[in-house]
Amino acid sequence: MKTTKRFTLLLVLILILVTIIPVAAQTNQDIKLWINGKYVETDVAPIIENDRTLVPVRVISESLGAIVEWDAEEQLVSIMDVDIDLNNLDDELNILKFKNFFILAIGETELIKVNADYMQKLLTDELKEGIHEVSDEDVEKNSTIVPMDTAAKIVDGRTMVPIRVIAEQLGVKVDWDADNRTV
């Protein structure tokens, strides 16, 4: 009788382990990024947190043609999506055309989207008159808040952000392929 109970207990434990191992193996698989028709490598692997895929902000932004600036002192990331008109090299006021401008802070769950026309006006004014101070109130008045349900964070020296928020703000659709663990 004891042998039968031990055998049954051993069989149950084996069945539990057999079902747990594939799940554990799957959660440790690398997440792949497919951007504009090709796989993109990152030096810090994407992670899943709060059911969101976080990727290095520079990788996703620059892969989609945006420019990223990091302010270490303030712990802020600026993402600029601009068109550069090489046909207007003689007209410095019209070389750059802002499409999007975002600011996000480490640890915060919101993205500040600054109005592109406002950014264009600031750039034009600075080129005409030189750099001048911009008030927080003026920026707030010309911005909208985009909520993120997962905060930006630093992992191994890289700023990780929810890929969907950044990509969609840059006009790109995001899909998750669970079978292949690909975004």
PDB file of C-alpha atoms in Angstrom:
ATOM      1  CA  MET A   1       0.000   0.000   0.000  1.00  0.00           C
ATOM      2  CA  LYS A   2       2.822   2.410   0.892  1.00  0.00           C
ATOM      3  CA  THR A   3       4.530   1.613  -2.405  1.00  0.00           C
ATOM      4  CA  THR A   4       1.360   2.436  -4.335  1.00  0.00           C
ATOM      5  CA  LYS A   5       0.988   5.802  -2.541  1.00  0.00           C
ATOM      6  CA  ARG A   6       4.655   6.630  -3.159  1.00  0.00           C
ATOM      7  CA  PHE A   7       4.350   5.641  -6.789  1.00  0.00           C
ATOM      8  CA  THR A   8       1.195   7.752  -7.197  1.00  0.00           C
ATOM      9  CA  LEU A   9       2.850  10.724  -5.459  1.00  0.00           C
ATOM     10  CA  LEU A  10       5.951  10.350  -7.643  1.00  0.00           C
ATOM     11  CA  LEU A  11       3.791  10.152 -10.767  1.00  0.00           C
ATOM     12  CA  VAL A  12       1.881  13.311  -9.775  1.00  0.00           C
ATOM     13  CA  LEU A  13       5.156  15.176  -9.117  1.00  0.00           C
ATOM     14  CA  ILE A  14       6.532  14.119 -12.497  1.00  0.00           C
ATOM     15  CA  LEU A  15       3.368  15.287 -14.234  1.00  0.00           C
ATOM     16  CA  ILE A  16       3.560  18.648 -12.478  1.00  0.00           C
ATOM     17  CA  LEU A  17       7.219  19.089 -13.431  1.00  0.00           C
ATOM     18  CA  VAL A  18       6.539  18.128 -17.041  1.00  0.00           C
ATOM     19  CA  THR A  19       3.885  20.840 -17.317  1.00  0.00           C
ATOM     20  CA  ILE A  20       5.931  23.515 -15.502  1.00  0.00           C
ATOM     21  CA  ILE A  21       9.220  23.126 -17.394  1.00  0.00           C
ATOM     22  CA  PRO A  22       7.903  24.215 -20.836  1.00  0.00           C
ATOM     23  CA  VAL A  23       6.203  27.264 -19.294  1.00  0.00           C
ATOM     24  CA  ALA A  24       9.390  28.271 -17.460  1.00  0.00           C
ATOM     25  CA  ALA A  25      11.452  27.729 -20.598  1.00  0.00           C
ATOM     26  CA  GLN A  26       9.077  29.866 -22.633  1.00  0.00           C
ATOM     27  CA  THR A  27       9.230  32.814 -20.225  1.00  0.00           C
ATOM     28  CA  ASN A  28      13.034  32.825 -20.483  1.00  0.00           C
ATOM     29  CA  GLN A  29      13.080  32.917 -24.285  1.00  0.00           C
ATOM     30  CA  ASP A  30      14.306  36.098 -25.878  1.00  0.00           C
ATOM     31  CA  ILE A  31      11.746  38.485 -27.260  1.00  0.00           C
ATOM     32  CA  LYS A  32      12.464  39.406 -30.867  1.00  0.00           C
ATOM     33  CA  LEU A  33      11.862  42.823 -32.423  1.00  0.00           C
ATOM     34  CA  TRP A  34      10.643  43.005 -36.013  1.00  0.00           C
ATOM     35  CA  ILE A  35      10.761  46.617 -37.202  1.00  0.00           C
ATOM     36  CA  ASN A  36      10.188  47.777 -40.767  1.00  0.00           C
ATOM     37  CA  GLY A  37      10.608  44.304 -42.216  1.00  0.00           C
ATOM     38  CA  LYS A  38      13.729  43.174 -40.375  1.00  0.00           C
ATOM     39  CA  TYR A  39      14.804  41.822 -37.009  1.00  0.00           C
ATOM     40  CA  VAL A  40      16.507  44.413 -34.815  1.00  0.00           C
ATOM     41  CA  GLU A  41      19.176  43.435 -32.291  1.00  0.00           C
ATOM     42  CA  THR A  42      19.439  45.150 -28.920  1.00  0.00           C
ATOM     43  CA  ASP A  43      22.304  45.153 -26.430  1.00  0.00           C
ATOM     44  CA  VAL A  44      19.750  44.910 -23.605  1.00  0.00           C
ATOM     45  CA  ALA A  45      17.052  42.326 -24.250  1.00  0.00           C
ATOM     46  CA  PRO A  46      13.403  43.392 -24.274  1.00  0.00           C
ATOM     47  CA  ILE A  47      11.519  42.471 -21.113  1.00  0.00           C
ATOM     48  CA  ILE A  48       7.898  41.962 -20.208  1.00  0.00           C
ATOM     49  CA  GLU A  49       6.573  43.897 -17.230  1.00  0.00           C
ATOM     50  CA  ASN A  50       2.893  44.400 -16.354  1.00  0.00           C
ATOM     51  CA  ASP A  51       1.998  42.580 -19.601  1.00  0.00           C
ATOM     52  CA  ARG A  52       3.910  45.233 -21.571  1.00  0.00           C
ATOM     53  CA  THR A  53       7.014  44.710 -23.663  1.00  0.00           C
ATOM     54  CA  LEU A  54       9.734  47.172 -22.687  1.00  0.00           C
ATOM     55  CA  VAL A  55      12.538  47.876 -25.138  1.00  0.00           C
ATOM     56  CA  PRO A  56      15.485  50.281 -25.191  1.00  0.00           C
ATOM     57  CA  VAL A  57      14.025  53.663 -26.206  1.00  0.00           C
ATOM     58  CA  ARG A  58      16.937  54.465 -28.509  1.00  0.00           C
ATOM     59  CA  VAL A  59      16.502  51.208 -30.455  1.00  0.00           C
ATOM     60  CA  ILE A  60      12.783  51.619 -31.152  1.00  0.00           C
ATOM     61  CA  SER A  61      12.952  55.376 -31.765  1.00  0.00           C
ATOM     62  CA  GLU A  62      15.991  55.387 -34.038  1.00  0.00           C
ATOM     63  CA  SER A  63      14.738  52.314 -35.925  1.00  0.00           C
ATOM     64  CA  LEU A  64      11.650  54.369 -36.744  1.00  0.00           C
ATOM     65  CA  GLY A  65      13.683  57.409 -37.826  1.00  0.00           C
ATOM     66  CA  ALA A  66      13.487  59.527 -34.670  1.00  0.00           C
ATOM     67  CA  ILE A  67      16.323  61.228 -32.797  1.00  0.00           C
ATOM     68  CA  VAL A  68      16.853  60.490 -29.086  1.00  0.00           C
ATOM     69  CA  GLU A  69      18.535  62.739 -26.533  1.00  0.00           C
ATOM     70  CA  TRP A  70      19.300  61.760 -22.919  1.00  0.00           C
ATOM     71  CA  ASP A  71      19.553  64.246 -20.037  1.00  0.00           C
ATOM     72  CA  ALA A  72      21.345  62.290 -17.308  1.00  0.00           C
ATOM     73  CA  GLU A  73      21.026  65.034 -14.705  1.00  0.00           C
ATOM     74  CA  GLU A  74      17.247  65.347 -15.062  1.00  0.00           C
ATOM     75  CA  GLN A  75      16.729  61.644 -15.984  1.00  0.00           C
ATOM     76  CA  LEU A  76      14.744  62.707 -19.071  1.00  0.00           C
ATOM     77  CA  VAL A  77      14.544  61.312 -22.581  1.00  0.00           C
ATOM     78  CA  SER A  78      13.571  63.536 -25.514  1.00  0.00           C
ATOM     79  CA  ILE A  79      12.404  61.933 -28.738  1.00  0.00           C
ATOM     80  CA  MET A  80      12.302  64.098 -31.864  1.00  0.00           C
ATOM     81  CA  ASP A  81      10.659  62.937 -35.053  1.00  0.00           C
ATOM     82  CA  VAL A  82      11.646  65.391 -37.771  1.00  0.00           C
ATOM     83  CA  ASP A  83      11.762  65.564 -41.535  1.00  0.00           C
ATOM     84  CA  ILE A  84      14.978  66.949 -42.971  1.00  0.00           C
ATOM     85  CA  ASP A  85      14.539  68.734 -46.276  1.00  0.00           C
ATOM     86  CA  LEU A  86      17.890  68.575 -48.042  1.00  0.00           C
ATOM     87  CA  ASN A  87      16.460  70.614 -50.906  1.00  0.00           C
ATOM     88  CA  ASN A  88      16.252  73.646 -48.591  1.00  0.00           C
ATOM     89  CA  LEU A  89      19.869  73.821 -47.458  1.00  0.00           C
ATOM     90  CA  ASP A  90      19.978  77.531 -48.324  1.00  0.00           C
ATOM     91  CA  ASP A  91      16.955  78.208 -46.092  1.00  0.00           C
ATOM     92  CA  GLU A  92      17.998  77.184 -42.571  1.00  0.00           C
ATOM     93  CA  LEU A  93      14.531  78.018 -41.228  1.00  0.00           C
ATOM     94  CA  ASN A  94      12.972  75.275 -43.351  1.00  0.00           C
ATOM     95  CA  ILE A  95      15.543  72.471 -43.227  1.00  0.00           C
ATOM     96  CA  LEU A  96      13.922  70.765 -40.220  1.00  0.00           C
ATOM     97  CA  LYS A  97      10.201  70.139 -39.909  1.00  0.00           C
ATOM     98  CA  PHE A  98       8.956  68.736 -36.588  1.00  0.00           C
ATOM     99  CA  LYS A  99       6.465  65.863 -36.824  1.00  0.00           C
ATOM    100  CA  ASN A 100       6.576  64.759 -33.163  1.00  0.00           C
ATOM    101  CA  PHE A 101       8.376  65.715 -29.980  1.00  0.00           C
ATOM    102  CA  PHE A 102       8.074  63.714 -26.747  1.00  0.00           C
ATOM    103  CA  ILE A 103       9.579  63.907 -23.298  1.00  0.00           C
ATOM    104  CA  LEU A 104       9.516  61.106 -20.758  1.00  0.00           C
ATOM    105  CA  ALA A 105      11.004  60.826 -17.294  1.00  0.00           C
ATOM    106  CA  ILE A 106      12.429  57.728 -15.679  1.00  0.00           C
ATOM    107  CA  GLY A 107       9.967  56.268 -13.186  1.00  0.00           C
ATOM    108  CA  GLU A 108       6.994  58.199 -14.567  1.00  0.00           C
ATOM    109  CA  THR A 109       3.906  56.694 -16.188  1.00  0.00           C
ATOM    110  CA  GLU A 110       3.251  59.453 -18.667  1.00  0.00           C
ATOM    111  CA  LEU A 111       4.726  60.716 -21.870  1.00  0.00           C
ATOM    112  CA  ILE A 112       4.599  64.447 -22.602  1.00  0.00           C
ATOM    113  CA  LYS A 113       3.771  65.072 -26.241  1.00  0.00           C
ATOM    114  CA  VAL A 114       4.698  68.625 -27.212  1.00  0.00           C
ATOM    115  CA  ASN A 115       2.774  70.167 -30.092  1.00  0.00           C
ATOM    116  CA  ALA A 116       4.870  69.907 -33.289  1.00  0.00           C
ATOM    117  CA  ASP A 117       3.837  73.386 -34.515  1.00  0.00           C
ATOM    118  CA  TYR A 118       4.917  74.864 -31.184  1.00  0.00           C
ATOM    119  CA  MET A 119       8.295  73.100 -31.455  1.00  0.00           C
ATOM    120  CA  GLN A 120       8.670  74.371 -35.020  1.00  0.00           C
ATOM    121  CA  LYS A 121       7.972  77.924 -33.842  1.00  0.00           C
ATOM    122  CA  LEU A 122      10.563  77.588 -31.039  1.00  0.00           C
ATOM    123  CA  LEU A 123      13.158  76.367 -33.518  1.00  0.00           C
ATOM    124  CA  THR A 124      12.390  79.170 -35.972  1.00  0.00           C
ATOM    125  CA  ASP A 125      12.502  81.804 -33.209  1.00  0.00           C
ATOM    126  CA  GLU A 126      15.839  80.461 -31.942  1.00  0.00           C
ATOM    127  CA  LEU A 127      17.348  80.520 -35.428  1.00  0.00           C
ATOM    128  CA  LYS A 128      16.127  84.097 -35.939  1.00  0.00           C
ATOM    129  CA  GLU A 129      16.701  85.569 -32.487  1.00  0.00           C
ATOM    130  CA  GLY A 130      19.002  83.171 -30.647  1.00  0.00           C
ATOM    131  CA  ILE A 131      18.311  80.813 -27.755  1.00  0.00           C
ATOM    132  CA  HIS A 132      15.858  82.101 -25.173  1.00  0.00           C
ATOM    133  CA  GLU A 133      14.181  80.768 -22.041  1.00  0.00           C
ATOM    134  CA  VAL A 134      10.923  78.844 -22.404  1.00  0.00           C
ATOM    135  CA  SER A 135       8.552  78.753 -19.444  1.00  0.00           C
ATOM    136  CA  ASP A 136       7.148  75.519 -18.031  1.00  0.00           C
ATOM    137  CA  GLU A 137       3.668  77.023 -18.339  1.00  0.00           C
ATOM    138  CA  ASP A 138       4.196  77.668 -22.044  1.00  0.00           C
ATOM    139  CA  VAL A 139       5.330  74.071 -22.616  1.00  0.00           C
ATOM    140  CA  GLU A 140       2.392  72.703 -20.587  1.00  0.00           C
ATOM    141  CA  LYS A 141      -0.052  74.842 -22.561  1.00  0.00           C
ATOM    142  CA  ASN A 142       1.343  73.374 -25.813  1.00  0.00           C
ATOM    143  CA  SER A 143       1.518  69.742 -24.675  1.00  0.00           C
ATOM    144  CA  THR A 144      -0.701  66.762 -24.054  1.00  0.00           C
ATOM    145  CA  ILE A 145      -0.144  63.925 -21.625  1.00  0.00           C
ATOM    146  CA  VAL A 146      -0.098  60.377 -22.981  1.00  0.00           C
ATOM    147  CA  PRO A 147      -0.617  57.858 -20.152  1.00  0.00           C
ATOM    148  CA  MET A 148       1.593  54.769 -19.913  1.00  0.00           C
ATOM    149  CA  ASP A 149       0.571  51.893 -17.651  1.00  0.00           C
ATOM    150  CA  THR A 150       4.224  50.922 -17.171  1.00  0.00           C
ATOM    151  CA  ALA A 151       6.889  53.456 -16.206  1.00  0.00           C
ATOM    152  CA  ALA A 152      10.100  54.018 -18.110  1.00  0.00           C
ATOM    153  CA  LYS A 153      13.044  52.499 -16.264  1.00  0.00           C
ATOM    154  CA  ILE A 154      16.773  51.947 -16.590  1.00  0.00           C
ATOM    155  CA  VAL A 155      18.026  48.380 -17.086  1.00  0.00           C
ATOM    156  CA  ASP A 156      21.751  47.738 -17.579  1.00  0.00           C
ATOM    157  CA  GLY A 157      22.324  51.378 -18.491  1.00  0.00           C
ATOM    158  CA  ARG A 158      19.507  51.529 -21.066  1.00  0.00           C
ATOM    159  CA  THR A 159      16.211  53.382 -20.785  1.00  0.00           C
ATOM    160  CA  MET A 160      13.446  50.821 -21.267  1.00  0.00           C
ATOM    161  CA  VAL A 161      10.003  51.969 -22.405  1.00  0.00           C
ATOM    162  CA  PRO A 162       6.762  50.265 -23.426  1.00  0.00           C
ATOM    163  CA  ILE A 163       7.234  49.706 -27.160  1.00  0.00           C
ATOM    164  CA  ARG A 164       3.558  50.202 -27.999  1.00  0.00           C
ATOM    165  CA  VAL A 165       3.372  53.739 -26.574  1.00  0.00           C
ATOM    166  CA  ILE A 166       6.464  54.980 -28.417  1.00  0.00           C
ATOM    167  CA  ALA A 167       5.762  53.193 -31.701  1.00  0.00           C
ATOM    168  CA  GLU A 168       2.133  54.299 -31.855  1.00  0.00           C
ATOM    169  CA  GLN A 169       3.083  57.907 -31.085  1.00  0.00           C
ATOM    170  CA  LEU A 170       5.471  57.675 -34.038  1.00  0.00           C
ATOM    171  CA  GLY A 171       2.600  56.399 -36.208  1.00  0.00           C
ATOM    172  CA  VAL A 172       3.473  52.699 -36.287  1.00  0.00           C
ATOM    173  CA  LYS A 173       1.142  49.804 -35.484  1.00  0.00           C
ATOM    174  CA  VAL A 174       2.400  47.228 -32.969  1.00  0.00           C
ATOM    175  CA  ASP A 175       1.473  43.538 -32.923  1.00  0.00           C
ATOM    176  CA  TRP A 176       2.517  40.756 -30.541  1.00  0.00           C
ATOM    177  CA  ASP A 177       3.139  37.290 -32.000  1.00  0.00           C
ATOM    178  CA  ALA A 178       2.927  35.093 -28.892  1.00  0.00           C
ATOM    179  CA  ASP A 179       3.884  31.886 -30.718  1.00  0.00           C
ATOM    180  CA  ASN A 180       7.204  33.358 -31.878  1.00  0.00           C
ATOM    181  CA  ARG A 181       7.603  35.883 -29.030  1.00  0.00           C
ATOM    182  CA  THR A 182       8.020  38.659 -31.565  1.00  0.00           C
ATOM    183  CA  VAL A 183       6.888  42.285 -31.428  1.00  0.00           C
TER     184      VAL A 183
END
